[in-house]
């Protein structure tokens, strides 16, 4: 018995590989979303900073606004790229393991 609940001779490996290749394509789309995520977060942060009244903005954001935005963008971009890489790597390694078993 295999771990999929059926005997190995009844298990269709070609269908499994097709499904895994489809998952790889979907994970690529998810990776694109995670790469675009920092841009959306950047816009939200900028909109939040711009909506804060002038006195509060001087109190909390006394540095140049571009420096704050750039720092936040770099941090968010680094996190989102690492998540996207993990997703793609996990799907690819699973597919490569199954292809090597054939």
mmCIF file of the C-alpha atoms, coordinates in Angstrom:
data_MODEL
# 
_entry.id   MODEL 
# 
loop_
_atom_site.group_PDB 
_atom_site.id 
_atom_site.type_symbol 
_atom_site.label_atom_id 
_atom_site.label_alt_id 
_atom_site.label_comp_id 
_atom_site.label_asym_id 
_atom_site.label_entity_id 
_atom_site.label_seq_id 
_atom_site.pdbx_PDB_ins_code 
_atom_site.Cartn_x 
_atom_site.Cartn_y 
_atom_site.Cartn_z 
_atom_site.occupancy 
_atom_site.B_iso_or_equiv 
_atom_site.pdbx_formal_charge 
_atom_site.auth_seq_id 
_atom_site.auth_comp_id 
_atom_site.auth_asym_id 
_atom_site.auth_atom_id 
_atom_site.pdbx_PDB_model_num 
ATOM 1   C CA . UNK A 1 1   ? 0.000  0.000  0.000   1.00 0.00 ? 1   UNK A CA 1 
ATOM 2   C CA . UNK A 1 2   ? 1.241  3.429  -0.838  1.00 0.00 ? 2   UNK A CA 1 
ATOM 3   C CA . UNK A 1 3   ? 0.706  6.482  1.287   1.00 0.00 ? 3   UNK A CA 1 
ATOM 4   C CA . UNK A 1 4   ? -2.095 7.616  -1.061  1.00 0.00 ? 4   UNK A CA 1 
ATOM 5   C CA . UNK A 1 5   ? -4.406 4.815  0.072   1.00 0.00 ? 5   UNK A CA 1 
ATOM 6   C CA . UNK A 1 6   ? -4.193 2.616  -3.017  1.00 0.00 ? 6   UNK A CA 1 
ATOM 7   C CA . UNK A 1 7   ? -1.847 -0.053 -4.223  1.00 0.00 ? 7   UNK A CA 1 
ATOM 8   C CA . UNK A 1 8   ? 1.186  1.005  -6.232  1.00 0.00 ? 8   UNK A CA 1 
ATOM 9   C CA . UNK A 1 9   ? 0.102  -0.785 -9.402  1.00 0.00 ? 9   UNK A CA 1 
ATOM 10  C CA . UNK A 1 10  ? -3.213 1.127  -9.432  1.00 0.00 ? 10  UNK A CA 1 
ATOM 11  C CA . UNK A 1 11  ? -1.590 4.500  -8.832  1.00 0.00 ? 11  UNK A CA 1 
ATOM 12  C CA . UNK A 1 12  ? -1.360 6.635  -11.988 1.00 0.00 ? 12  UNK A CA 1 
ATOM 13  C CA . UNK A 1 13  ? 2.026  8.367  -11.798 1.00 0.00 ? 13  UNK A CA 1 
ATOM 14  C CA . UNK A 1 14  ? 1.497  10.248 -15.064 1.00 0.00 ? 14  UNK A CA 1 
ATOM 15  C CA . UNK A 1 15  ? -1.636 11.872 -13.660 1.00 0.00 ? 15  UNK A CA 1 
ATOM 16  C CA . UNK A 1 16  ? 0.240  12.700 -10.448 1.00 0.00 ? 16  UNK A CA 1 
ATOM 17  C CA . UNK A 1 17  ? 3.090  14.337 -12.380 1.00 0.00 ? 17  UNK A CA 1 
ATOM 18  C CA . UNK A 1 18  ? 0.596  16.312 -14.473 1.00 0.00 ? 18  UNK A CA 1 
ATOM 19  C CA . UNK A 1 19  ? -1.062 17.567 -11.277 1.00 0.00 ? 19  UNK A CA 1 
ATOM 20  C CA . UNK A 1 20  ? 2.295  18.499 -9.771  1.00 0.00 ? 20  UNK A CA 1 
ATOM 21  C CA . UNK A 1 21  ? 3.289  20.421 -12.915 1.00 0.00 ? 21  UNK A CA 1 
ATOM 22  C CA . UNK A 1 22  ? -0.012 22.284 -12.660 1.00 0.00 ? 22  UNK A CA 1 
ATOM 23  C CA . UNK A 1 23  ? 0.829  23.062 -9.023  1.00 0.00 ? 23  UNK A CA 1 
ATOM 24  C CA . UNK A 1 24  ? 4.212  24.360 -10.141 1.00 0.00 ? 24  UNK A CA 1 
ATOM 25  C CA . UNK A 1 25  ? 2.520  26.757 -12.570 1.00 0.00 ? 25  UNK A CA 1 
ATOM 26  C CA . UNK A 1 26  ? 0.119  27.908 -9.854  1.00 0.00 ? 26  UNK A CA 1 
ATOM 27  C CA . UNK A 1 27  ? 3.004  28.403 -7.410  1.00 0.00 ? 27  UNK A CA 1 
ATOM 28  C CA . UNK A 1 28  ? 4.683  30.597 -10.016 1.00 0.00 ? 28  UNK A CA 1 
ATOM 29  C CA . UNK A 1 29  ? 1.565  32.769 -10.085 1.00 0.00 ? 29  UNK A CA 1 
ATOM 30  C CA . UNK A 1 30  ? 1.574  32.889 -6.282  1.00 0.00 ? 30  UNK A CA 1 
ATOM 31  C CA . UNK A 1 31  ? 5.241  33.885 -6.379  1.00 0.00 ? 31  UNK A CA 1 
ATOM 32  C CA . UNK A 1 32  ? 4.385  36.789 -8.684  1.00 0.00 ? 32  UNK A CA 1 
ATOM 33  C CA . UNK A 1 33  ? 1.740  37.903 -6.182  1.00 0.00 ? 33  UNK A CA 1 
ATOM 34  C CA . UNK A 1 34  ? 4.254  37.751 -3.344  1.00 0.00 ? 34  UNK A CA 1 
ATOM 35  C CA . UNK A 1 35  ? 6.696  39.806 -5.391  1.00 0.00 ? 35  UNK A CA 1 
ATOM 36  C CA . UNK A 1 36  ? 4.004  42.419 -6.040  1.00 0.00 ? 36  UNK A CA 1 
ATOM 37  C CA . UNK A 1 37  ? 2.896  42.393 -2.399  1.00 0.00 ? 37  UNK A CA 1 
ATOM 38  C CA . UNK A 1 38  ? 5.602  44.839 -1.203  1.00 0.00 ? 38  UNK A CA 1 
ATOM 39  C CA . UNK A 1 39  ? 4.478  47.392 -3.769  1.00 0.00 ? 39  UNK A CA 1 
ATOM 40  C CA . UNK A 1 40  ? 0.943  47.221 -2.387  1.00 0.00 ? 40  UNK A CA 1 
ATOM 41  C CA . UNK A 1 41  ? 2.219  47.425 1.194   1.00 0.00 ? 41  UNK A CA 1 
ATOM 42  C CA . UNK A 1 42  ? 4.377  50.386 0.206   1.00 0.00 ? 42  UNK A CA 1 
ATOM 43  C CA . UNK A 1 43  ? 1.323  52.197 -1.127  1.00 0.00 ? 43  UNK A CA 1 
ATOM 44  C CA . UNK A 1 44  ? -0.624 51.456 2.062   1.00 0.00 ? 44  UNK A CA 1 
ATOM 45  C CA . UNK A 1 45  ? 2.228  52.784 4.220   1.00 0.00 ? 45  UNK A CA 1 
ATOM 46  C CA . UNK A 1 46  ? 2.543  55.929 2.117   1.00 0.00 ? 46  UNK A CA 1 
ATOM 47  C CA . UNK A 1 47  ? -1.219 56.512 2.247   1.00 0.00 ? 47  UNK A CA 1 
ATOM 48  C CA . UNK A 1 48  ? -1.168 56.033 6.031   1.00 0.00 ? 48  UNK A CA 1 
ATOM 49  C CA . UNK A 1 49  ? 1.731  58.448 6.505   1.00 0.00 ? 49  UNK A CA 1 
ATOM 50  C CA . UNK A 1 50  ? 0.108  61.028 4.248   1.00 0.00 ? 50  UNK A CA 1 
ATOM 51  C CA . UNK A 1 51  ? -3.200 60.770 6.126   1.00 0.00 ? 51  UNK A CA 1 
ATOM 52  C CA . UNK A 1 52  ? -1.585 61.531 9.504   1.00 0.00 ? 52  UNK A CA 1 
ATOM 53  C CA . UNK A 1 53  ? -2.031 65.167 10.624  1.00 0.00 ? 53  UNK A CA 1 
ATOM 54  C CA . UNK A 1 54  ? 0.990  67.481 10.312  1.00 0.00 ? 54  UNK A CA 1 
ATOM 55  C CA . UNK A 1 55  ? 1.863  67.746 14.027  1.00 0.00 ? 55  UNK A CA 1 
ATOM 56  C CA . UNK A 1 56  ? 1.757  63.987 14.597  1.00 0.00 ? 56  UNK A CA 1 
ATOM 57  C CA . UNK A 1 57  ? 3.757  63.438 11.417  1.00 0.00 ? 57  UNK A CA 1 
ATOM 58  C CA . UNK A 1 58  ? 6.508  65.733 12.703  1.00 0.00 ? 58  UNK A CA 1 
ATOM 59  C CA . UNK A 1 59  ? 6.525  63.874 16.025  1.00 0.00 ? 59  UNK A CA 1 
ATOM 60  C CA . UNK A 1 60  ? 6.831  60.331 14.645  1.00 0.00 ? 60  UNK A CA 1 
ATOM 61  C CA . UNK A 1 61  ? 8.276  60.815 11.155  1.00 0.00 ? 61  UNK A CA 1 
ATOM 62  C CA . UNK A 1 62  ? 10.893 63.494 11.722  1.00 0.00 ? 62  UNK A CA 1 
ATOM 63  C CA . UNK A 1 63  ? 13.256 61.800 9.243   1.00 0.00 ? 63  UNK A CA 1 
ATOM 64  C CA . UNK A 1 64  ? 12.884 62.470 5.549   1.00 0.00 ? 64  UNK A CA 1 
ATOM 65  C CA . UNK A 1 65  ? 9.811  60.665 4.272   1.00 0.00 ? 65  UNK A CA 1 
ATOM 66  C CA . UNK A 1 66  ? 11.662 59.027 1.399   1.00 0.00 ? 66  UNK A CA 1 
ATOM 67  C CA . UNK A 1 67  ? 14.128 57.385 3.814   1.00 0.00 ? 67  UNK A CA 1 
ATOM 68  C CA . UNK A 1 68  ? 11.283 55.852 5.861   1.00 0.00 ? 68  UNK A CA 1 
ATOM 69  C CA . UNK A 1 69  ? 9.491  54.637 2.732   1.00 0.00 ? 69  UNK A CA 1 
ATOM 70  C CA . UNK A 1 70  ? 12.652 53.159 1.230   1.00 0.00 ? 70  UNK A CA 1 
ATOM 71  C CA . UNK A 1 71  ? 13.542 51.302 4.428   1.00 0.00 ? 71  UNK A CA 1 
ATOM 72  C CA . UNK A 1 72  ? 10.049 49.852 4.802   1.00 0.00 ? 72  UNK A CA 1 
ATOM 73  C CA . UNK A 1 73  ? 9.969  48.838 1.142   1.00 0.00 ? 73  UNK A CA 1 
ATOM 74  C CA . UNK A 1 74  ? 13.309 47.001 1.369   1.00 0.00 ? 74  UNK A CA 1 
ATOM 75  C CA . UNK A 1 75  ? 12.212 45.103 4.492   1.00 0.00 ? 75  UNK A CA 1 
ATOM 76  C CA . UNK A 1 76  ? 8.828  44.107 3.021   1.00 0.00 ? 76  UNK A CA 1 
ATOM 77  C CA . UNK A 1 77  ? 10.398 43.141 -0.306  1.00 0.00 ? 77  UNK A CA 1 
ATOM 78  C CA . UNK A 1 78  ? 12.938 40.873 1.403   1.00 0.00 ? 78  UNK A CA 1 
ATOM 79  C CA . UNK A 1 79  ? 10.249 39.057 3.412   1.00 0.00 ? 79  UNK A CA 1 
ATOM 80  C CA . UNK A 1 80  ? 7.905  38.569 0.476   1.00 0.00 ? 80  UNK A CA 1 
ATOM 81  C CA . UNK A 1 81  ? 10.671 37.271 -1.816  1.00 0.00 ? 81  UNK A CA 1 
ATOM 82  C CA . UNK A 1 82  ? 11.684 34.691 0.791   1.00 0.00 ? 82  UNK A CA 1 
ATOM 83  C CA . UNK A 1 83  ? 8.069  33.444 1.080   1.00 0.00 ? 83  UNK A CA 1 
ATOM 84  C CA . UNK A 1 84  ? 7.773  33.161 -2.693  1.00 0.00 ? 84  UNK A CA 1 
ATOM 85  C CA . UNK A 1 85  ? 11.056 31.255 -2.896  1.00 0.00 ? 85  UNK A CA 1 
ATOM 86  C CA . UNK A 1 86  ? 9.903  28.815 -0.214  1.00 0.00 ? 86  UNK A CA 1 
ATOM 87  C CA . UNK A 1 87  ? 6.632  28.109 -2.035  1.00 0.00 ? 87  UNK A CA 1 
ATOM 88  C CA . UNK A 1 88  ? 8.307  27.481 -5.393  1.00 0.00 ? 88  UNK A CA 1 
ATOM 89  C CA . UNK A 1 89  ? 11.095 25.403 -3.837  1.00 0.00 ? 89  UNK A CA 1 
ATOM 90  C CA . UNK A 1 90  ? 8.709  23.126 -1.936  1.00 0.00 ? 90  UNK A CA 1 
ATOM 91  C CA . UNK A 1 91  ? 6.589  22.392 -5.023  1.00 0.00 ? 91  UNK A CA 1 
ATOM 92  C CA . UNK A 1 92  ? 9.657  21.849 -7.222  1.00 0.00 ? 92  UNK A CA 1 
ATOM 93  C CA . UNK A 1 93  ? 11.342 19.509 -4.747  1.00 0.00 ? 93  UNK A CA 1 
ATOM 94  C CA . UNK A 1 94  ? 8.162  17.442 -4.398  1.00 0.00 ? 94  UNK A CA 1 
ATOM 95  C CA . UNK A 1 95  ? 7.866  17.149 -8.184  1.00 0.00 ? 95  UNK A CA 1 
ATOM 96  C CA . UNK A 1 96  ? 11.541 16.247 -8.593  1.00 0.00 ? 96  UNK A CA 1 
ATOM 97  C CA . UNK A 1 97  ? 11.251 13.528 -5.924  1.00 0.00 ? 97  UNK A CA 1 
ATOM 98  C CA . UNK A 1 98  ? 8.316  11.899 -7.715  1.00 0.00 ? 98  UNK A CA 1 
ATOM 99  C CA . UNK A 1 99  ? 9.989  12.125 -11.142 1.00 0.00 ? 99  UNK A CA 1 
ATOM 100 C CA . UNK A 1 100 ? 13.138 10.493 -9.777  1.00 0.00 ? 100 UNK A CA 1 
ATOM 101 C CA . UNK A 1 101 ? 11.087 7.584  -8.376  1.00 0.00 ? 101 UNK A CA 1 
ATOM 102 C CA . UNK A 1 102 ? 9.748  6.672  -11.830 1.00 0.00 ? 102 UNK A CA 1 
# 
